[in-house]
Each structure stands twice: as structure tokens, then as C-alpha cells.
Amino acid sequence: MPKFKLNTHISARFNIELENLRNSVLTMGGAIEQQLSDTLIAMRDNNRGLAEKVVFNDLNVNSMEMQIDEECLRIIAKRHPAASDLRMVLTVAKTTTDIERIGDEIERIARMIAKGKLPDSADIIKNMLSIGNHVMEMLRGTLNAFARLDSQAALLMYREDEKIDAEYKNLLSDTVAEMQRNSEKLEDWLEVLWAVRALERVGDRCKNICEYVFYLTQGKDMRHSPMESLQEKLEDLR
Amino acid sequence: MVKLFERNVLDLHNLPAEKTAIEVRDFSLQFGNKPVLKDISMAIPKHQVTALIGQSGCGKSTLISCFNRMNDLVADCQYQGEVLIDGRNIYDQRENVALLRTRVGMVFQRPNPFPMSVYDNVSYGLRLQQEKSRRVLDNTVEQALKDAALWDEVKDRLFDSALTLSGGQQQRMVIARALALKPEILLLDEPTSALDPLTTLYIEELINKIKHQCTVIIVTHNMQQAARVSDYTAFMHQGKLIEFADTDTLFTLPQKKSTEDYITGRYG
């Protein structure tokens, strides 16, 4: 598999276009990291104003997705990219969709905080923050893997989702137990349940992006692969 | 909102005079009884690359040849309308055609080096203009060859016959010969159709660089090339200008059905 290089085309303009495309994903990724970080701070401090800001800023993330999609369309129409360039453009288009969806999940959590519906239970908030910080690490690691086109880092981050899923299951059962205890506030607790679910979904989306990075750099589709074969792939890369 | 990509697109329907290289007004042309161009009006932007695309025989080469009056050489050529460069109609009877052709250079499909050295080829136009200073000639030849991305390959063989160069080098030399006269406009009629794909990409890169010096108009059969190299694209069919828009729009969202059919290979 030839090493992936972005800036070696005869056409300097094409080099710039691909570099800008990749940078645009990183800009969008940076924005989404900030959104998640603000949401976790708003959750910790019960800061409704900050949560409202996150909800508003999601429009910016949506606009970035549309701009990047348009640029991918333009590059495909004008440049007819092939091989690694084609994989790059397709990966960017799919990654952008997932980042935008991550933005929607974060917005859902921020909306709950903005409405003043954080759960009464300090334990649940603590556990939500814990899973949130873990998701934050995974998001950061995933975006770094994309920035460096590092398939090994992508595989490592991919496996983080298992741990997040385990944390999610524990938090879910705790939340359900709280719901049973506080059945008069069931509607509020449902919002909490959705927010917990949203955090877990961010992990799933990061996992998707890791798959795209692996496809981009290795040319292999790792979707729906059993974990054992991924372990082998990771060892091959070492 | 954050703007991720910068794009400057000119409004071709309201192009200000200072940004217009060529304005074609209601221009029609016929060879004998055969109409070739039908009532064409367009404003070609300055310091941009404009591509003309369309089927064989649609009139794109004829149109490009009108911009330096090469069609005058064809017997029975009649025309109506105006072609304005810097606000002056080049079809005016008082127009100095020889001077016009130094301002509007042209490169053809096949490289046509003169049977003389590389240096003499590139300096040929200047010598015709009675330029005798060796220093001026040397500097111009060097600069033109550098602009045409050929200098490094030929600097040690400037006085070898141009016929010893490869096809791609000959075509770049011909472009250098045109650039040596510092044209305001450079017309390229299928400049890469006789070249291999990689050399084609080098010439396209060159076109992208020289647009800062002069306006470039390129006729091409290769739609992908038009998409890659041009800022604006005109689609012609049966002597008519069907659509003229910025290349991004024309290749992603054409307004006319016949343009869509042509660029998607549904034509005919």
C-alpha cells in the first residue's frame, strides 16, 4: 500500500484544495471539541447560559457540514480524484456527516441543561461527567488520528468505544433505578436518559470516524469486522 | 458563521470594464454560405482562464480565432457584430492586425517550432519587432522560458535545434515564444491534445501560473481538462453559446439541459 501523501500532485491548486479540505474537517472537529467541552462545563456548574450558547453554536457546525459537502462535490466534479485522493474526499464527506451528528447529540445534552433539567442526583451527574470526559478523550484522539492519518491511533480509539459502552450500561441501569424511585418526575428523567444515550452515541460516531481513517490510510474496510481480526490488524501495524 | 473556503466568482453578466479582457457583442460569422457562429455575446474576464467546450464543429475554434482575427486568412469569411478589447472593436478597419496578434498570442494543437534554435524560436517575435539589444533578448528569452516552466530543462541547450526537444517541451517552448511578446491575452487551441497525460498536467499547471500575467482562453475537447484548468467555462453547440458560467457552477449545477447532457455524456 503506497504511503498516503496529500501534497505531491503536479497541480499546486489541487494540493491546496485537498489540504484545505482536510484542514476544514479539523476546524470543524475543533469546533465540536469546544462544544463538548462547554457542555461538560455547563453540566458540572449547572450553567444554563453556557448550555444555551452551545445550542446556538450548533448552527455554526451545521453550516460547516454544508460547506464541506459542497467542496467535496466541487472537487469530485472538477478534479475527478482517484485512488487515495478519492478515498480522502469520500472520507471527508462521511467524517463531516458524523461530526455534524456528534454536534446534534451534544446539542441534545446542552438543551436539557439549558431547560434546567439536570437530574437531582449528584451521583448520576458525576457519572455522566465521567462518561463525558471519556467521550471527550475519544473524540480528541479520533480527530488527532484523522489529522495525522494514523491508522494505529484510529484502531486504538476504535476500541475505546467498548469501554464507553460498558460505562453507558452501568449509568443506564443507575438512571433507570432513579426513574423508578422518582416516578413523579418521569418526564424529566426521560430527558436525562436521552442525554446519557447521546453521550454514548458520540462514542459510536467517533468509532465510525476511526473506521474511515483506517479505510483512508490502509484502503481496507473494517466495518463489521470482529474484534479479533481488528486485534490482528493492530498487531500487523505495530 | 465560519467561512471555510474562499471563492471569488465574478458576475459574468455585469462584468466591469476594468475586469473584462474581451467583450463579444452580437457576433456572427459565416464561411461562404455556412453560418459558423450565431449571435454570440459574452464578456471574458481578465486574468482568468476561460475554457470553451463543445462538440467538434460547434464553432469554438472559430470563435477563439476571432480574438486575434486569424479568420481573416480564410476566404469567404463574413462577420457581423463586434469583438472589443480594451473597449475597441478589433474588427474596425483601422485596426493594426499585426499589432493585435502580438497583443493576443496563440498556441495551436500541435507544437510548431520553427526549424531553428530554442533561443531563436523564443526571440523570433521580438526580432520581428526590430529588437536588437542582446541584453533585452537574453533577458526576455530567459524570463519567457522560466514562465513556461522550461528554463531548467533547456538552459544548457539554448542553441540546439528546437526540433530536438520532446513534444511536451516543444509545446512549452511555443508557449514561451508567445509569452516573450508579453501578450495581454493568450489563446490556446487544444494545446495538450497531442501530449501524454503527465505532460498535459504540467502544461495545465503552467496555464494556472501564467494567468497572473495574461488572460488565457483555452479550447479543449477534454471536458475534464476544462474542469481542472479553467475558472470560467463556455459551452457551445451548433455555433451558439449555450451557457457561460464559472466552472464550479457549470460542472456541478448547469442551468441548461443541453449543457447537462453534454457534460454527463448524454449528448446526441
mmCIF file with all atom_site columns, C-alpha atoms in Angstrom, chain A residues 157-235:
data_model
loop_
_atom_site.group_PDB
_atom_site.id
_atom_site.type_symbol
_atom_site.label_atom_id
_atom_site.label_alt_id
_atom_site.label_comp_id
_atom_site.label_asym_id
_atom_site.label_entity_id
_atom_site.label_seq_id
_atom_site.pdbx_PDB_ins_code
_atom_site.Cartn_x
_atom_site.Cartn_y
_atom_site.Cartn_z
_atom_site.occupancy
_atom_site.B_iso_or_equiv
_atom_site.pdbx_formal_charge
_atom_site.auth_seq_id
_atom_site.auth_comp_id
_atom_site.auth_asym_id
_atom_site.auth_atom_id
_atom_site.pdbx_PDB_model_num
ATOM 1  C CA . MET A 1 157 ? -9.519  4.866   19.637 1.00 0.00 ? 157 MET A CA 1
ATOM 2  C CA . TYR A 1 158 ? -11.911 2.471   17.911 1.00 0.00 ? 158 TYR A CA 1
ATOM 3  C CA . ARG A 1 159 ? -11.510 0.066   20.807 1.00 0.00 ? 159 ARG A CA 1
ATOM 4  C CA . GLU A 1 160 ? -12.274 2.796   23.363 1.00 0.00 ? 160 GLU A CA 1
ATOM 5  C CA . ASP A 1 161 ? -15.915 2.568   22.358 1.00 0.00 ? 161 ASP A CA 1
ATOM 6  C CA . GLU A 1 162 ? -16.215 -0.805  24.085 1.00 0.00 ? 162 GLU A CA 1
ATOM 7  C CA . LYS A 1 163 ? -15.263 0.806   27.401 1.00 0.00 ? 163 LYS A CA 1
ATOM 8  C CA . ILE A 1 164 ? -17.681 3.673   26.851 1.00 0.00 ? 164 ILE A CA 1
ATOM 9  C CA . ASP A 1 165 ? -20.446 1.179   26.091 1.00 0.00 ? 165 ASP A CA 1
ATOM 10 C CA . ALA A 1 166 ? -19.716 -0.618  29.374 1.00 0.00 ? 166 ALA A CA 1
ATOM 11 C CA . GLU A 1 167 ? -19.826 2.683   31.317 1.00 0.00 ? 167 GLU A CA 1
ATOM 12 C CA . TYR A 1 168 ? -23.049 3.545   29.500 1.00 0.00 ? 168 TYR A CA 1
ATOM 13 C CA . LYS A 1 169 ? -24.695 0.271   30.567 1.00 0.00 ? 169 LYS A CA 1
ATOM 14 C CA . ASN A 1 170 ? -23.857 0.940   34.218 1.00 0.00 ? 170 ASN A CA 1
ATOM 15 C CA . LEU A 1 171 ? -25.092 4.517   34.016 1.00 0.00 ? 171 LEU A CA 1
ATOM 16 C CA . LEU A 1 172 ? -28.223 3.385   32.228 1.00 0.00 ? 172 LEU A CA 1
ATOM 17 C CA . SER A 1 173 ? -29.155 0.944   34.983 1.00 0.00 ? 173 SER A CA 1
ATOM 18 C CA . ASP A 1 174 ? -28.450 3.610   37.636 1.00 0.00 ? 174 ASP A CA 1
ATOM 19 C CA . THR A 1 175 ? -30.656 6.069   35.747 1.00 0.00 ? 175 THR A CA 1
ATOM 20 C CA . VAL A 1 176 ? -33.467 3.552   35.385 1.00 0.00 ? 176 VAL A CA 1
ATOM 21 C CA . ALA A 1 177 ? -33.259 2.838   39.123 1.00 0.00 ? 177 ALA A CA 1
ATOM 22 C CA . GLU A 1 178 ? -33.538 6.591   39.831 1.00 0.00 ? 178 GLU A CA 1
ATOM 23 C CA . MET A 1 179 ? -36.514 6.778   37.478 1.00 0.00 ? 179 MET A CA 1
ATOM 24 C CA . GLN A 1 180 ? -38.255 4.036   39.411 1.00 0.00 ? 180 GLN A CA 1
ATOM 25 C CA . ARG A 1 181 ? -37.598 5.885   42.656 1.00 0.00 ? 181 ARG A CA 1
ATOM 26 C CA . ASN A 1 182 ? -38.783 9.241   41.244 1.00 0.00 ? 182 ASN A CA 1
ATOM 27 C CA . SER A 1 183 ? -41.684 8.152   39.080 1.00 0.00 ? 183 SER A CA 1
ATOM 28 C CA . GLU A 1 184 ? -43.476 11.501  39.596 1.00 0.00 ? 184 GLU A CA 1
ATOM 29 C CA . LYS A 1 185 ? -40.703 13.236  37.590 1.00 0.00 ? 185 LYS A CA 1
ATOM 30 C CA . LEU A 1 186 ? -40.626 10.622  34.867 1.00 0.00 ? 186 LEU A CA 1
ATOM 31 C CA . GLU A 1 187 ? -40.729 13.183  32.054 1.00 0.00 ? 187 GLU A CA 1
ATOM 32 C CA . ASP A 1 188 ? -37.595 14.960  33.359 1.00 0.00 ? 188 ASP A CA 1
ATOM 33 C CA . TRP A 1 189 ? -35.811 11.669  33.876 1.00 0.00 ? 189 TRP A CA 1
ATOM 34 C CA . LEU A 1 190 ? -36.596 10.659  30.293 1.00 0.00 ? 190 LEU A CA 1
ATOM 35 C CA . GLU A 1 191 ? -34.648 13.728  29.155 1.00 0.00 ? 191 GLU A CA 1
ATOM 36 C CA . VAL A 1 192 ? -31.723 12.567  31.323 1.00 0.00 ? 192 VAL A CA 1
ATOM 37 C CA . LEU A 1 193 ? -31.977 9.136   29.744 1.00 0.00 ? 193 LEU A CA 1
ATOM 38 C CA . TRP A 1 194 ? -31.780 10.693  26.271 1.00 0.00 ? 194 TRP A CA 1
ATOM 39 C CA . ALA A 1 195 ? -28.773 12.752  27.307 1.00 0.00 ? 195 ALA A CA 1
ATOM 40 C CA . VAL A 1 196 ? -26.973 9.663   28.635 1.00 0.00 ? 196 VAL A CA 1
ATOM 41 C CA . ARG A 1 197 ? -27.788 7.892   25.402 1.00 0.00 ? 197 ARG A CA 1
ATOM 42 C CA . ALA A 1 198 ? -26.476 10.922  23.442 1.00 0.00 ? 198 ALA A CA 1
ATOM 43 C CA . LEU A 1 199 ? -23.089 10.653  25.178 1.00 0.00 ? 199 LEU A CA 1
ATOM 44 C CA . GLU A 1 200 ? -22.864 7.004   24.202 1.00 0.00 ? 200 GLU A CA 1
ATOM 45 C CA . ARG A 1 201 ? -23.819 7.876   20.626 1.00 0.00 ? 201 ARG A CA 1
ATOM 46 C CA . VAL A 1 202 ? -20.923 10.345  20.412 1.00 0.00 ? 202 VAL A CA 1
ATOM 47 C CA . GLY A 1 203 ? -18.649 7.373   21.095 1.00 0.00 ? 203 GLY A CA 1
ATOM 48 C CA . ASP A 1 204 ? -20.319 5.403   18.295 1.00 0.00 ? 204 ASP A CA 1
ATOM 49 C CA . ARG A 1 205 ? -19.805 8.275   15.867 1.00 0.00 ? 205 ARG A CA 1
ATOM 50 C CA . CYS A 1 206 ? -16.133 8.533   16.849 1.00 0.00 ? 206 CYS A CA 1
ATOM 51 C CA . LYS A 1 207 ? -15.864 4.808   16.148 1.00 0.00 ? 207 LYS A CA 1
ATOM 52 C CA . ASN A 1 208 ? -17.260 5.413   12.654 1.00 0.00 ? 208 ASN A CA 1
ATOM 53 C CA . ILE A 1 209 ? -14.656 8.123   12.035 1.00 0.00 ? 209 ILE A CA 1
ATOM 54 C CA . CYS A 1 210 ? -11.898 5.716   13.154 1.00 0.00 ? 210 CYS A CA 1
ATOM 55 C CA . GLU A 1 211 ? -13.174 3.257   10.538 1.00 0.00 ? 211 GLU A CA 1
ATOM 56 C CA . TYR A 1 212 ? -12.965 5.947   7.858  1.00 0.00 ? 212 TYR A CA 1
ATOM 57 C CA . VAL A 1 213 ? -9.399  6.866   8.874  1.00 0.00 ? 213 VAL A CA 1
ATOM 58 C CA . PHE A 1 214 ? -8.409  3.211   8.651  1.00 0.00 ? 214 PHE A CA 1
ATOM 59 C CA . TYR A 1 215 ? -10.014 2.959   5.214  1.00 0.00 ? 215 TYR A CA 1
ATOM 60 C CA . LEU A 1 216 ? -8.309  6.137   4.077  1.00 0.00 ? 216 LEU A CA 1
ATOM 61 C CA . THR A 1 217 ? -4.835  5.133   5.180  1.00 0.00 ? 217 THR A CA 1
ATOM 62 C CA . GLN A 1 218 ? -4.942  1.361   4.675  1.00 0.00 ? 218 GLN A CA 1
ATOM 63 C CA . GLY A 1 219 ? -7.554  1.051   1.919  1.00 0.00 ? 219 GLY A CA 1
ATOM 64 C CA . LYS A 1 220 ? -9.327  -1.640  3.988  1.00 0.00 ? 220 LYS A CA 1
ATOM 65 C CA . ASP A 1 221 ? -12.911 -1.556  5.124  1.00 0.00 ? 221 ASP A CA 1
ATOM 66 C CA . MET A 1 222 ? -13.005 -2.558  8.801  1.00 0.00 ? 222 MET A CA 1
ATOM 67 C CA . ARG A 1 223 ? -16.718 -2.068  9.286  1.00 0.00 ? 223 ARG A CA 1
ATOM 68 C CA . HIS A 1 224 ? -18.497 -5.102  10.714 1.00 0.00 ? 224 HIS A CA 1
ATOM 69 C CA . SER A 1 225 ? -15.169 -6.837  11.403 1.00 0.00 ? 225 SER A CA 1
ATOM 70 C CA . PRO A 1 226 ? -14.996 -8.987  14.554 1.00 0.00 ? 226 PRO A CA 1
ATOM 71 C CA . MET A 1 227 ? -12.802 -7.600  17.312 1.00 0.00 ? 227 MET A CA 1
ATOM 72 C CA . GLU A 1 228 ? -10.265 -10.467 16.979 1.00 0.00 ? 228 GLU A CA 1
ATOM 73 C CA . SER A 1 229 ? -9.469  -9.551  13.401 1.00 0.00 ? 229 SER A CA 1
ATOM 74 C CA . LEU A 1 230 ? -9.048  -5.922  14.459 1.00 0.00 ? 230 LEU A CA 1
ATOM 75 C CA . GLN A 1 231 ? -6.590  -7.093  17.072 1.00 0.00 ? 231 GLN A CA 1
ATOM 76 C CA . GLU A 1 232 ? -4.630  -8.815  14.299 1.00 0.00 ? 232 GLU A CA 1
ATOM 77 C CA . LYS A 1 233 ? -4.715  -5.660  12.188 1.00 0.00 ? 233 LYS A CA 1
ATOM 78 C CA . LEU A 1 234 ? -3.394  -3.653  15.119 1.00 0.00 ? 234 LEU A CA 1
ATOM 79 C CA . GLU A 1 235 ? -0.573  -6.116  15.630 1.00 0.00 ? 235 GLU A CA 1
#
